[in-house]
mmCIF file of C-alpha atoms in Angstrom:
data_model
loop_
_atom_site.group_PDB
_atom_site.id
_atom_site.type_symbol
_atom_site.label_atom_id
_atom_site.label_comp_id
_atom_site.label_asym_id
_atom_site.label_seq_id
_atom_site.Cartn_x
_atom_site.Cartn_y
_atom_site.Cartn_z
ATOM 1 C CA MET S 1 71.754 79.220 76.122
ATOM 2 C CA ILE S 2 75.419 79.419 75.797
ATOM 3 C CA PHE S 3 76.181 76.924 78.548
ATOM 4 C CA GLU S 4 73.866 74.115 77.320
ATOM 5 C CA LYS S 5 76.411 72.702 74.969
ATOM 6 C CA ILE S 6 79.033 71.875 77.695
ATOM 7 C CA SER S 7 78.954 67.972 78.010
ATOM 8 C CA THR S 8 79.751 66.106 81.154
ATOM 9 C CA VAL S 9 83.336 66.239 81.840
ATOM 10 C CA PRO S 10 84.746 62.777 82.330
ATOM 11 C CA THR S 11 86.955 61.765 85.258
ATOM 12 C CA GLU S 12 90.516 60.753 85.305
ATOM 13 C CA ASP S 13 89.638 57.039 85.459
ATOM 14 C CA GLU S 14 86.875 57.422 82.725
ATOM 15 C CA LEU S 15 89.115 59.120 80.296
ATOM 16 C CA VAL S 16 92.184 56.421 80.808
ATOM 17 C CA ASP S 17 89.729 53.590 80.750
ATOM 18 C CA LYS S 18 88.170 54.745 77.593
ATOM 19 C CA ALA S 19 91.418 55.350 75.734
ATOM 20 C CA PHE S 20 93.079 52.037 76.638
ATOM 21 C CA ARG S 21 89.848 50.092 75.954
ATOM 22 C CA ARG S 22 89.940 51.484 72.566
ATOM 23 C CA ALA S 23 93.403 50.647 72.074
ATOM 24 C CA SER S 24 92.905 47.172 72.885
ATOM 25 C CA ARG S 25 90.012 46.930 70.573
ATOM 26 C CA ALA S 26 92.224 48.348 67.903
ATOM 27 C CA ASN S 27 94.666 45.595 68.507
ATOM 28 C CA ALA S 28 92.081 42.929 68.624
ATOM 29 C CA GLY S 29 92.452 40.155 65.773
ATOM 30 C CA LYS S 30 95.596 41.412 64.370
ATOM 31 C CA GLU S 31 98.259 39.142 63.574
ATOM 32 C CA ARG S 32 101.241 39.485 66.249
ATOM 33 C CA GLY S 33 103.489 36.960 64.720
ATOM 34 C CA GLY S 34 107.068 38.144 64.150
ATOM 35 C CA ARG S 35 108.593 41.592 65.176
ATOM 36 C CA GLU S 36 107.105 43.592 62.256
ATOM 37 C CA ALA S 37 103.712 42.589 63.048
ATOM 38 C CA ALA S 38 104.000 43.043 66.886
ATOM 39 C CA LEU S 39 105.657 46.477 66.048
ATOM 40 C CA LYS S 40 102.804 47.491 63.928
ATOM 41 C CA ALA S 41 100.272 46.226 66.603
ATOM 42 C CA ASP S 42 101.748 48.199 69.452
ATOM 43 C CA GLU S 43 102.175 51.337 67.338
ATOM 44 C CA SER S 44 98.607 51.288 66.595
ATOM 45 C CA MET S 45 97.728 50.860 70.249
ATOM 46 C CA VAL S 46 99.694 53.780 71.251
ATOM 47 C CA LEU S 47 98.484 56.109 68.537
ATOM 48 C CA THR S 48 94.964 55.110 69.159
ATOM 49 C CA ALA S 49 95.216 55.753 72.876
ATOM 50 C CA GLY S 50 96.925 59.045 72.232
ATOM 51 C CA ASN S 51 94.287 60.128 69.725
ATOM 52 C CA ILE S 52 91.395 59.180 72.017
ATOM 53 C CA LEU S 53 92.856 61.260 75.070
ATOM 54 C CA THR S 54 93.879 64.096 72.707
ATOM 55 C CA ASP S 55 90.532 64.379 71.064
ATOM 56 C CA ASN S 56 88.503 64.101 74.230
ATOM 57 C CA LEU S 57 90.611 66.783 76.146
ATOM 58 C CA SER S 58 90.371 69.211 73.097
ATOM 59 C CA ASN S 59 86.533 68.641 72.769
ATOM 60 C CA ILE S 60 86.151 69.432 76.612
ATOM 61 C CA VAL S 61 88.144 72.693 75.945
ATOM 62 C CA ARG S 62 86.263 73.641 72.935
ATOM 63 C CA ARG S 63 82.643 73.060 74.317
ATOM 64 C CA PHE S 64 83.350 75.602 77.027
ATOM 65 C CA PRO S 65 82.552 79.002 75.713
ATOM 66 C CA SER S 66 85.273 81.710 75.343
ATOM 67 C CA PHE S 67 84.984 83.989 78.443
ATOM 68 C CA GLU S 68 86.615 86.687 76.325
ATOM 69 C CA THR S 69 83.785 86.916 73.860
ATOM 70 C CA ILE S 70 80.313 85.838 76.028
ATOM 71 C CA PRO S 71 78.080 88.794 76.735
ATOM 72 C CA PRO S 72 78.889 90.665 80.036
ATOM 73 C CA PHE S 73 75.439 89.656 81.380
ATOM 74 C CA TYR S 74 76.720 85.993 81.216
ATOM 75 C CA TYR S 75 80.206 86.616 82.367
ATOM 76 C CA GLU S 76 78.805 88.422 85.561
ATOM 77 C CA LEU S 77 76.472 85.324 86.447
ATOM 78 C CA ALA S 78 79.097 82.825 85.646
ATOM 79 C CA GLN S 79 81.536 84.813 88.087
ATOM 80 C CA ILE S 80 78.829 84.611 90.706
ATOM 81 C CA LEU S 81 78.633 80.785 90.453
ATOM 82 C CA VAL S 82 82.170 79.715 89.615
ATOM 83 C CA ASP S 83 85.856 81.093 89.732
ATOM 84 C CA VAL S 84 86.115 82.068 86.211
ATOM 85 C CA ASP S 85 89.873 82.651 86.502
ATOM 86 C CA ARG S 86 90.371 79.296 87.829
ATOM 87 C CA MET S 87 88.149 77.684 85.211
ATOM 88 C CA ARG S 88 90.199 79.342 82.544
ATOM 89 C CA GLN S 89 93.482 77.800 84.256
ATOM 90 C CA SER S 90 91.938 74.504 84.161
ATOM 91 C CA LEU S 91 90.883 74.687 80.778
ATOM 92 C CA SER S 92 94.470 75.745 79.844
ATOM 93 C CA ARG S 93 95.846 72.697 81.598
ATOM 94 C CA LEU S 94 93.544 70.650 79.611
ATOM 95 C CA ASP S 95 94.755 72.072 76.547
ATOM 96 C CA TRP S 96 98.363 71.482 77.511
ATOM 97 C CA ALA S 97 97.655 67.886 78.484
ATOM 98 C CA SER S 98 96.053 67.338 74.861
ATOM 99 C CA TYR S 99 99.149 68.576 73.161
ATOM 100 C CA LYS S 100 101.553 66.649 75.665
ATOM 101 C CA ILE S 101 99.684 63.332 74.931
ATOM 102 C CA HIS S 102 99.653 63.952 71.278
ATOM 103 C CA ASP S 103 103.471 64.428 71.464
ATOM 104 C CA LEU S 104 104.013 61.530 73.756
ATOM 105 C CA SER S 105 102.262 59.288 71.341
ATOM 106 C CA ARG S 106 104.429 60.264 68.391
ATOM 107 C CA GLU S 107 107.508 60.083 70.434
ATOM 108 C CA TYR S 108 107.025 56.629 71.631
ATOM 109 C CA VAL S 109 106.004 55.326 68.349
ATOM 110 C CA GLN S 110 109.577 56.520 67.132
ATOM 111 C CA LYS S 111 111.134 55.027 70.306
ATOM 112 C CA MET S 112 109.473 51.847 69.606
ATOM 113 C CA ARG S 113 111.009 51.243 66.189
ATOM 114 C CA GLY S 114 114.545 51.355 67.563
ATOM 115 C CA ALA S 115 113.630 49.145 70.710
ATOM 116 C CA PRO S 116 114.271 45.452 71.265
ATOM 117 C CA SER S 117 110.868 44.880 72.844
ATOM 118 C CA SER S 118 107.916 47.122 71.389
ATOM 119 C CA PRO S 119 105.379 45.816 74.070
ATOM 120 C CA GLN S 120 107.708 47.303 76.935
ATOM 121 C CA VAL S 121 107.738 50.652 75.167
ATOM 122 C CA ARG S 122 103.929 50.691 74.633
ATOM 123 C CA ARG S 123 103.485 50.008 78.386
ATOM 124 C CA GLU S 124 105.860 52.822 79.179
ATOM 125 C CA ALA S 125 104.042 55.065 76.768
ATOM 126 C CA PHE S 126 100.711 54.121 78.414
ATOM 127 C CA GLY S 127 102.061 55.107 81.971
ATOM 128 C CA ARG S 128 103.252 58.379 80.838
ATOM 129 C CA MET S 129 99.802 59.141 79.193
ATOM 130 C CA ALA S 130 98.030 57.892 82.444
ATOM 131 C CA SER S 131 100.407 60.362 84.320
ATOM 132 C CA VAL S 132 99.625 63.308 82.380
ATOM 133 C CA ILE S 133 95.995 62.815 82.994
ATOM 134 C CA SER S 134 96.532 62.187 86.658
ATOM 135 C CA SER S 135 98.076 65.719 86.795
ATOM 136 C CA ILE S 136 94.844 67.311 85.596
ATOM 137 C CA LYS S 137 92.694 65.219 87.810
ATOM 138 C CA LYS S 138 91.560 68.102 89.893
ATOM 139 C CA ASP S 139 90.950 70.178 86.851
ATOM 140 C CA LEU S 140 88.530 67.764 85.411
ATOM 141 C CA LEU S 141 86.645 67.462 88.810
ATOM 142 C CA TYR S 142 86.444 71.249 88.863
ATOM 143 C CA LEU S 143 85.323 71.728 85.243
ATOM 144 C CA ASN S 144 82.579 69.161 85.872
ATOM 145 C CA GLU S 145 81.310 71.018 88.750
ATOM 146 C CA ALA S 146 81.542 74.235 86.955
ATOM 147 C CA ARG S 147 79.568 72.797 84.000
ATOM 148 C CA ASN S 148 76.943 71.711 86.329
ATOM 149 C CA LYS S 149 76.440 75.152 88.071
ATOM 150 C CA LEU S 150 76.463 76.968 84.500
ATOM 151 C CA ARG S 151 73.941 74.829 82.878
ATOM 152 C CA LYS S 152 71.423 75.931 85.553
ATOM 153 C CA LEU S 153 71.469 79.498 84.464
ATOM 154 C CA PRO S 154 67.980 80.776 82.870
ATOM 155 C CA ASP S 155 68.105 81.279 79.146
ATOM 156 C CA VAL S 156 68.042 85.045 78.784
ATOM 157 C CA ARG S 157 68.451 86.333 75.425
ATOM 158 C CA GLU S 158 70.470 88.936 73.932
ATOM 159 C CA GLU S 159 67.177 91.032 73.207
ATOM 160 C CA PRO S 160 65.432 94.075 74.354
ATOM 161 C CA THR S 161 64.379 93.260 77.729
ATOM 162 C CA ILE S 162 61.571 94.400 80.225
ATOM 163 C CA VAL S 163 62.625 93.691 83.892
ATOM 164 C CA VAL S 164 59.683 93.513 86.195
ATOM 165 C CA ALA S 165 60.140 94.901 89.936
ATOM 166 C CA GLY S 166 58.194 95.314 92.923
ATOM 167 C CA TYR S 167 57.153 93.609 96.274
ATOM 168 C CA PRO S 168 55.410 90.099 96.167
ATOM 169 C CA ASN S 169 51.840 90.118 95.132
ATOM 170 C CA VAL S 170 51.773 93.466 93.456
ATOM 171 C CA GLY S 171 50.946 91.777 90.240
ATOM 172 C CA LYS S 172 54.215 91.201 88.599
ATOM 173 C CA SER S 173 53.472 87.739 87.337
ATOM 174 C CA SER S 174 50.110 88.752 86.039
ATOM 175 C CA PHE S 175 51.819 91.436 84.109
ATOM 176 C CA VAL S 176 54.148 89.108 82.673
ATOM 177 C CA ALA S 177 51.269 86.815 81.681
ATOM 178 C CA ALA S 178 49.232 89.477 80.186
ATOM 179 C CA VAL S 179 52.026 91.025 77.734
ATOM 180 C CA THR S 180 53.392 87.817 76.559
ATOM 181 C CA ASP S 181 51.995 85.685 73.856
ATOM 182 C CA ALA S 182 52.424 82.308 75.555
ATOM 183 C CA ARG S 183 52.525 81.054 79.296
ATOM 184 C CA PRO S 184 55.852 82.432 80.600
ATOM 185 C CA GLU S 185 58.566 79.837 81.259
ATOM 186 C CA VAL S 186 59.664 79.420 84.865
ATOM 187 C CA ALA S 187 63.489 78.990 85.225
ATOM 188 C CA SER S 188 65.489 78.810 88.263
ATOM 189 C CA TYR S 189 68.328 81.189 89.132
ATOM 190 C CA PRO S 190 70.922 79.176 91.142
ATOM 191 C CA PHE S 191 71.436 82.088 93.557
ATOM 192 C CA THR S 192 67.799 82.403 94.702
ATOM 193 C CA THR S 193 65.354 79.906 95.911
ATOM 194 C CA LYS S 194 62.524 81.376 93.635
ATOM 195 C CA GLY S 195 61.842 80.808 90.005
ATOM 196 C CA VAL S 196 62.299 83.384 87.464
ATOM 197 C CA THR S 197 59.421 84.103 84.993
ATOM 198 C CA ILE S 198 60.572 84.729 81.536
ATOM 199 C CA GLY S 199 57.932 85.514 78.668
ATOM 200 C CA HIS S 200 58.370 86.967 75.227
ATOM 201 C CA PHE S 201 56.213 88.790 72.788
ATOM 202 C CA MET S 202 56.433 90.160 69.261
ATOM 203 C CA ARG S 203 56.199 93.705 67.809
ATOM 204 C CA GLY S 204 56.530 93.708 64.253
ATOM 205 C CA TYR S 205 59.877 91.832 63.455
ATOM 206 C CA ASN S 206 61.325 92.578 66.775
ATOM 207 C CA ARG S 207 61.119 89.907 69.572
ATOM 208 C CA TYR S 208 61.096 91.238 73.507
ATOM 209 C CA GLN S 209 61.480 89.428 76.874
ATOM 210 C CA VAL S 210 59.883 90.043 79.889
ATOM 211 C CA ILE S 211 61.460 88.802 83.086
ATOM 212 C CA ASP S 212 60.226 88.811 86.694
ATOM 213 C CA THR S 213 63.119 87.858 89.174
ATOM 214 C CA PRO S 214 61.447 87.062 92.393
ATOM 215 C CA GLY S 215 64.007 87.002 95.252
ATOM 216 C CA LEU S 216 66.132 89.768 93.454
ATOM 217 C CA LEU S 217 63.866 92.856 92.928
ATOM 218 C CA ASP S 218 61.136 92.377 95.574
ATOM 219 C CA ARG S 219 62.675 93.495 98.763
ATOM 220 C CA PRO S 220 64.965 96.257 100.103
ATOM 221 C CA MET S 221 68.691 96.406 98.922
ATOM 222 C CA SER S 222 69.845 96.423 102.518
ATOM 223 C CA ASP S 223 68.283 92.852 102.913
ATOM 224 C CA ARG S 224 70.298 91.341 100.069
ATOM 225 C CA ASN S 225 73.721 89.225 100.305
ATOM 226 C CA GLU S 226 76.510 89.844 98.007
ATOM 227 C CA VAL S 227 75.427 87.139 95.768
ATOM 228 C CA GLU S 228 72.202 88.675 95.208
ATOM 229 C CA MET S 229 73.824 92.077 94.478
ATOM 230 C CA GLN S 230 75.975 90.517 91.897
ATOM 231 C CA ALA S 231 73.053 89.102 90.271
ATOM 232 C CA ILE S 232 71.325 92.443 90.222
ATOM 233 C CA THR S 233 74.491 93.932 88.589
ATOM 234 C CA ALA S 234 74.557 91.250 85.810
ATOM 235 C CA LEU S 235 70.803 92.330 85.059
ATOM 236 C CA LYS S 236 72.264 95.876 84.248
ATOM 237 C CA TYR S 237 74.128 94.604 81.351
ATOM 238 C CA LEU S 238 70.792 93.821 79.493
ATOM 239 C CA ASP S 239 69.155 96.138 76.926
ATOM 240 C CA ALA S 240 66.596 96.728 79.391
ATOM 241 C CA VAL S 241 64.241 98.875 81.213
ATOM 242 C CA VAL S 242 62.378 98.311 84.508
ATOM 243 C CA ILE S 243 58.623 98.471 85.199
ATOM 244 C CA PHE S 244 58.235 99.008 88.992
ATOM 245 C CA ILE S 245 54.746 97.824 90.038
ATOM 246 C CA LEU S 246 53.015 99.507 93.066
ATOM 247 C CA ASP S 247 49.934 98.273 94.703
ATOM 248 C CA PRO S 248 48.218 101.196 96.234
ATOM 249 C CA SER S 249 45.438 98.996 97.626
ATOM 250 C CA GLU S 250 48.069 97.527 99.849
ATOM 251 C CA THR S 251 46.254 94.211 99.525
ATOM 252 C CA CYS S 252 49.848 92.847 98.594
ATOM 253 C CA GLY S 253 50.583 93.119 102.419
ATOM 254 C CA TYR S 254 53.145 96.056 102.032
ATOM 255 C CA GLU S 255 52.334 99.712 102.918
ATOM 256 C CA MET S 256 52.937 102.178 100.112
ATOM 257 C CA SER S 257 55.588 103.886 102.320
ATOM 258 C CA GLN S 258 57.572 100.422 102.102
ATOM 259 C CA GLN S 259 56.838 100.136 98.423
ATOM 260 C CA VAL S 260 58.046 103.652 97.478
ATOM 261 C CA LYS S 261 61.308 102.947 99.743
ATOM 262 C CA LEU S 262 62.010 99.847 97.462
ATOM 263 C CA LEU S 263 61.351 102.039 94.424
ATOM 264 C CA ASP S 264 63.955 104.439 95.533
ATOM 265 C CA ASP S 265 66.406 101.542 96.241
ATOM 266 C CA VAL S 266 65.764 100.160 92.583
ATOM 267 C CA ARG S 267 66.145 103.689 90.991
ATOM 268 C CA ASP S 268 69.296 104.226 93.026
ATOM 269 C CA ASN S 269 70.881 101.034 92.554
ATOM 270 C CA PHE S 270 69.931 99.394 89.300
ATOM 271 C CA GLY S 271 71.093 101.933 86.850
ATOM 272 C CA LEU S 272 68.225 101.412 84.132
ATOM 273 C CA PRO S 273 65.306 103.588 83.082
ATOM 274 C CA VAL S 274 62.382 102.868 85.428
ATOM 275 C CA LEU S 275 58.678 103.351 84.555
ATOM 276 C CA VAL S 276 56.424 103.436 87.648
ATOM 277 C CA ALA S 277 52.981 101.696 87.271
ATOM 278 C CA ALA S 278 50.152 101.526 89.834
ATOM 279 C CA ASN S 279 48.216 98.312 89.502
ATOM 280 C CA LYS S 280 44.984 97.052 91.091
ATOM 281 C CA LEU S 281 42.841 100.090 89.813
ATOM 282 C CA ASP S 282 39.776 97.756 90.221
ATOM 283 C CA LEU S 283 40.302 97.795 94.054
ATOM 284 C CA CYS S 284 41.081 101.534 94.824
ATOM 285 C CA GLU S 285 41.803 104.865 93.229
ATOM 286 C CA HIS S 286 45.426 106.101 93.206
ATOM 287 C CA ASN S 287 46.654 109.674 94.135
ATOM 288 C CA THR S 288 49.318 109.367 96.685
ATOM 289 C CA VAL S 289 52.492 108.896 94.522
ATOM 290 C CA LYS S 290 53.340 110.254 91.202
ATOM 291 C CA VAL S 291 53.400 107.414 88.561
ATOM 292 C CA ASP S 292 53.656 106.957 84.886
ATOM 293 C CA ILE S 293 50.765 104.892 84.327
ATOM 294 C CA GLU S 294 47.758 103.233 86.045
ATOM 295 C CA MET S 295 46.596 99.777 85.241
ATOM 296 C CA SER S 296 44.604 96.667 86.240
ATOM 297 C CA THR S 297 46.408 93.426 85.544
ATOM 298 C CA LEU S 298 43.093 91.832 86.341
ATOM 299 C CA SER S 299 40.881 93.813 84.110
ATOM 300 C CA GLY S 300 43.620 94.656 81.560
ATOM 301 C CA GLU S 301 42.871 98.349 81.752
ATOM 302 C CA GLY S 302 46.120 100.300 81.109
ATOM 303 C CA ILE S 303 48.196 97.156 80.163
ATOM 304 C CA ASP S 304 48.650 98.313 76.420
ATOM 305 C CA GLU S 305 49.465 101.758 77.257
ATOM 306 C CA ALA S 306 52.141 100.523 80.029
ATOM 307 C CA LEU S 307 53.599 98.381 77.294
ATOM 308 C CA SER S 308 53.664 101.162 74.784
ATOM 309 C CA LEU S 309 55.550 103.503 77.068
ATOM 310 C CA LEU S 310 57.979 100.485 77.963
ATOM 311 C CA LEU S 311 58.712 99.991 74.316
ATOM 312 C CA GLU S 312 59.362 103.756 73.906
ATOM 313 C CA ARG S 313 61.920 103.837 76.745
ATOM 314 C CA LEU S 314 63.695 100.797 75.241
ATOM 315 C CA GLN S 315 64.176 102.806 71.856
ATOM 316 C CA GLU S 316 65.443 106.112 73.682
#
């Protein structure tokens, strides 16, 4: 997943302590007798501290993905969790600080060579560097908060996708388990209290993913908050079709009229092709609503046919 490589963003104190400790170690054991030796030692300390800070800041910026090029699906999810524009601004400020400290370290090395006391200039250089880091303190904190939120996003791949919808207990998880090769993984969307089930299967050389999103596509749109609606919008960016599963037996706890209303909601608001499947044929016959396929996730009847129809719609 594209946000996994983002490392923990250090605090202001952690960055400064690391840089100045490394600078002290770089000078440890060096001969400081005489002006020339002392000057070289102080130059080494300033350059070491400057390089540590510059490298750490540039590494933070580099590990965040470019929000100009990430897939729209992940951009929409990121926008739900964090303020992407503010994150861009914070990354830009870190980039500025990296260049500023690089320039300061070179500037003070030159200043040191013409000064009567190089230790005094070194201390001034360290003060300026620490001041630059202090000016981005809030940016460092915000970026680490953003990093912690973004890393919680589930690993949804850029590959053909089947999104499973329908009320709870209609057989959605059973369908995911039936059509995927391995036990589906359960990941957490940070904008819902329930786990997202993600499974994969192969057809020829192509890999497909199947996603059940409890908490998003299992109740009327009118009951959703703004964040959940944004999450549904994000799913629209996938190369996907929807299988909407009905339970005509109503053993799921929802009447068919409620289930059909939710089906209409998904059709009207989701913007993706929808295949309607009636499940639990082992419990009852179905003839009340027009469906595309009848199946039983318990016995396996109709599962292969449903999957074939979904793959056809993915290719349309």
